[in-house]
PDB file of C-alpha atoms in Angstrom:
ATOM      1  CA  MET Z   1     -12.922 -34.778   3.858  1.00 89.00           C
ATOM      2  CA  LYS Z   2     -12.608 -32.032   6.483  1.00 96.00           C
ATOM      3  CA  THR Z   3     -12.818 -28.480   5.199  1.00 95.00           C
ATOM      4  CA  LEU Z   4     -11.989 -25.151   6.801  1.00 92.00           C
ATOM      5  CA  LYS Z   5     -15.716 -24.677   7.389  1.00 90.00           C
ATOM      6  CA  ASP Z   6     -15.575 -27.626   9.850  1.00 93.00           C
ATOM      7  CA  VAL Z   7     -12.846 -26.063  12.035  1.00 93.00           C
ATOM      8  CA  LYS Z   8     -14.203 -24.524  15.243  1.00 92.00           C
ATOM      9  CA  VAL Z   9     -13.233 -21.196  16.798  1.00 92.00           C
ATOM     10  CA  GLY Z  10      -9.914 -21.499  18.610  1.00 94.00           C
ATOM     11  CA  GLU Z  11      -8.848 -24.610  16.708  1.00 95.00           C
ATOM     12  CA  SER Z  12      -5.838 -24.749  14.425  1.00 96.00           C
ATOM     13  CA  ALA Z  13      -5.544 -26.586  11.138  1.00 96.00           C
ATOM     14  CA  THR Z  14      -3.141 -27.088   8.253  1.00 97.00           C
ATOM     15  CA  VAL Z  15      -4.211 -26.604   4.635  1.00 96.00           C
ATOM     16  CA  GLN Z  16      -3.918 -29.893   2.729  1.00 97.00           C
ATOM     17  CA  LYS Z  17      -5.515 -29.175  -0.628  1.00 95.00           C
ATOM     18  CA  LEU Z  18      -7.405 -26.453  -2.463  1.00 93.00           C
ATOM     19  CA  HIS Z  19     -10.482 -27.474  -4.442  1.00 92.00           C
ATOM     20  CA  GLY Z  20     -12.259 -25.437  -7.067  1.00 86.00           C
ATOM     21  CA  GLU Z  21     -10.781 -23.682 -10.035  1.00 85.00           C
ATOM     22  CA  GLY Z  22     -10.392 -20.349 -11.722  1.00 88.00           C
ATOM     23  CA  ALA Z  23     -11.290 -17.219  -9.766  1.00 88.00           C
ATOM     24  CA  VAL Z  24     -12.189 -19.064  -6.550  1.00 84.00           C
ATOM     25  CA  LYS Z  25      -8.876 -20.901  -6.356  1.00 89.00           C
ATOM     26  CA  ARG Z  26      -6.938 -17.744  -7.286  1.00 90.00           C
ATOM     27  CA  ARG Z  27      -8.734 -15.735  -4.587  1.00 88.00           C
ATOM     28  CA  ILE Z  28      -7.830 -18.352  -1.957  1.00 89.00           C
ATOM     29  CA  MET Z  29      -4.202 -18.500  -3.081  1.00 90.00           C
ATOM     30  CA  ASP Z  30      -3.973 -14.683  -3.145  1.00 90.00           C
ATOM     31  CA  MET Z  31      -4.812 -14.748   0.582  1.00 88.00           C
ATOM     32  CA  GLY Z  32      -1.728 -16.910   1.146  1.00 88.00           C
ATOM     33  CA  LEU Z  33      -3.669 -20.085   1.843  1.00 90.00           C
ATOM     34  CA  THR Z  34      -1.678 -22.794   0.097  1.00 91.00           C
ATOM     35  CA  LYS Z  35      -0.792 -26.397   0.963  1.00 94.00           C
ATOM     36  CA  GLY Z  36       1.010 -26.571   4.295  1.00 96.00           C
ATOM     37  CA  THR Z  37      -0.246 -23.203   5.590  1.00 95.00           C
ATOM     38  CA  GLN Z  38      -1.096 -23.336   9.288  1.00 95.00           C
ATOM     39  CA  LEU Z  39      -4.021 -21.262  10.498  1.00 95.00           C
ATOM     40  CA  THR Z  40      -6.233 -20.657  13.510  1.00 95.00           C
ATOM     41  CA  VAL Z  41      -9.930 -19.806  13.350  1.00 93.00           C
ATOM     42  CA  ARG Z  42     -10.410 -16.621  15.423  1.00 92.00           C
ATOM     43  CA  LYS Z  43     -14.077 -15.809  14.918  1.00 90.00           C
ATOM     44  CA  VAL Z  44     -17.061 -16.928  12.878  1.00 86.00           C
ATOM     45  CA  ALA Z  45     -19.919 -14.526  12.149  1.00 84.00           C
ATOM     46  CA  PRO Z  46     -23.306 -15.601  13.585  1.00 79.00           C
ATOM     47  CA  LEU Z  47     -24.468 -17.000  10.251  1.00 71.00           C
ATOM     48  CA  GLY Z  48     -21.056 -18.503   9.491  1.00 62.00           C
ATOM     49  CA  ASP Z  49     -20.014 -15.934   6.920  1.00 75.00           C
ATOM     50  CA  PRO Z  50     -17.299 -14.671   6.998  1.00 86.00           C
ATOM     51  CA  MET Z  51     -14.738 -16.596   9.067  1.00 88.00           C
ATOM     52  CA  GLU Z  52     -11.851 -14.642  10.542  1.00 91.00           C
ATOM     53  CA  LEU Z  53      -8.499 -16.450  10.526  1.00 91.00           C
ATOM     54  CA  HIS Z  54      -5.055 -15.863  11.947  1.00 91.00           C
ATOM     55  CA  VAL Z  55      -2.438 -16.841   9.352  1.00 90.00           C
ATOM     56  CA  ARG Z  56       1.289 -16.060   9.648  1.00 86.00           C
ATOM     57  CA  GLY Z  57       0.649 -13.115  11.945  1.00 85.00           C
ATOM     58  CA  TYR Z  58      -2.131 -11.654   9.783  1.00 87.00           C
ATOM     59  CA  GLU Z  59      -5.889 -11.574  10.192  1.00 91.00           C
ATOM     60  CA  LEU Z  60      -7.901 -12.709   7.165  1.00 90.00           C
ATOM     61  CA  SER Z  61     -11.618 -12.934   6.416  1.00 91.00           C
ATOM     62  CA  VAL Z  62     -12.728 -15.911   4.352  1.00 91.00           C
ATOM     63  CA  ARG Z  63     -16.167 -16.341   2.849  1.00 89.00           C
ATOM     64  CA  LYS Z  64     -18.058 -19.516   3.745  1.00 85.00           C
ATOM     65  CA  ALA Z  65     -18.171 -20.596   0.093  1.00 86.00           C
ATOM     66  CA  ASP Z  66     -14.365 -20.326  -0.108  1.00 89.00           C
ATOM     67  CA  ALA Z  67     -13.900 -22.123   3.234  1.00 90.00           C
ATOM     68  CA  GLU Z  68     -15.699 -25.142   1.744  1.00 91.00           C
ATOM     69  CA  MET Z  69     -12.998 -25.322  -0.980  1.00 93.00           C
ATOM     70  CA  ILE Z  70     -10.099 -25.570   1.497  1.00 93.00           C
ATOM     71  CA  GLU Z  71      -9.333 -29.096   2.697  1.00 95.00           C
ATOM     72  CA  VAL Z  72      -7.573 -29.154   6.090  1.00 96.00           C
ATOM     73  CA  GLU Z  73      -6.050 -31.599   8.514  1.00 95.00           C
TER      74      GLU Z  73
END
């Protein structure tokens, strides 16, 4: 399983499935990251947290722990 955490800077991916439950899943969905969402990784902080994404014309920051819950293709 490939997660968002595995996507390198400059690469694009499509969200396939969200793992986790409760507050974590809600937080991810509130950012607009749902199945079928296309995104591009713009920047990753030196220690990998947070990741900055480009999604539908917006810039988002995603915590490493949340990135591990987002399965991509």
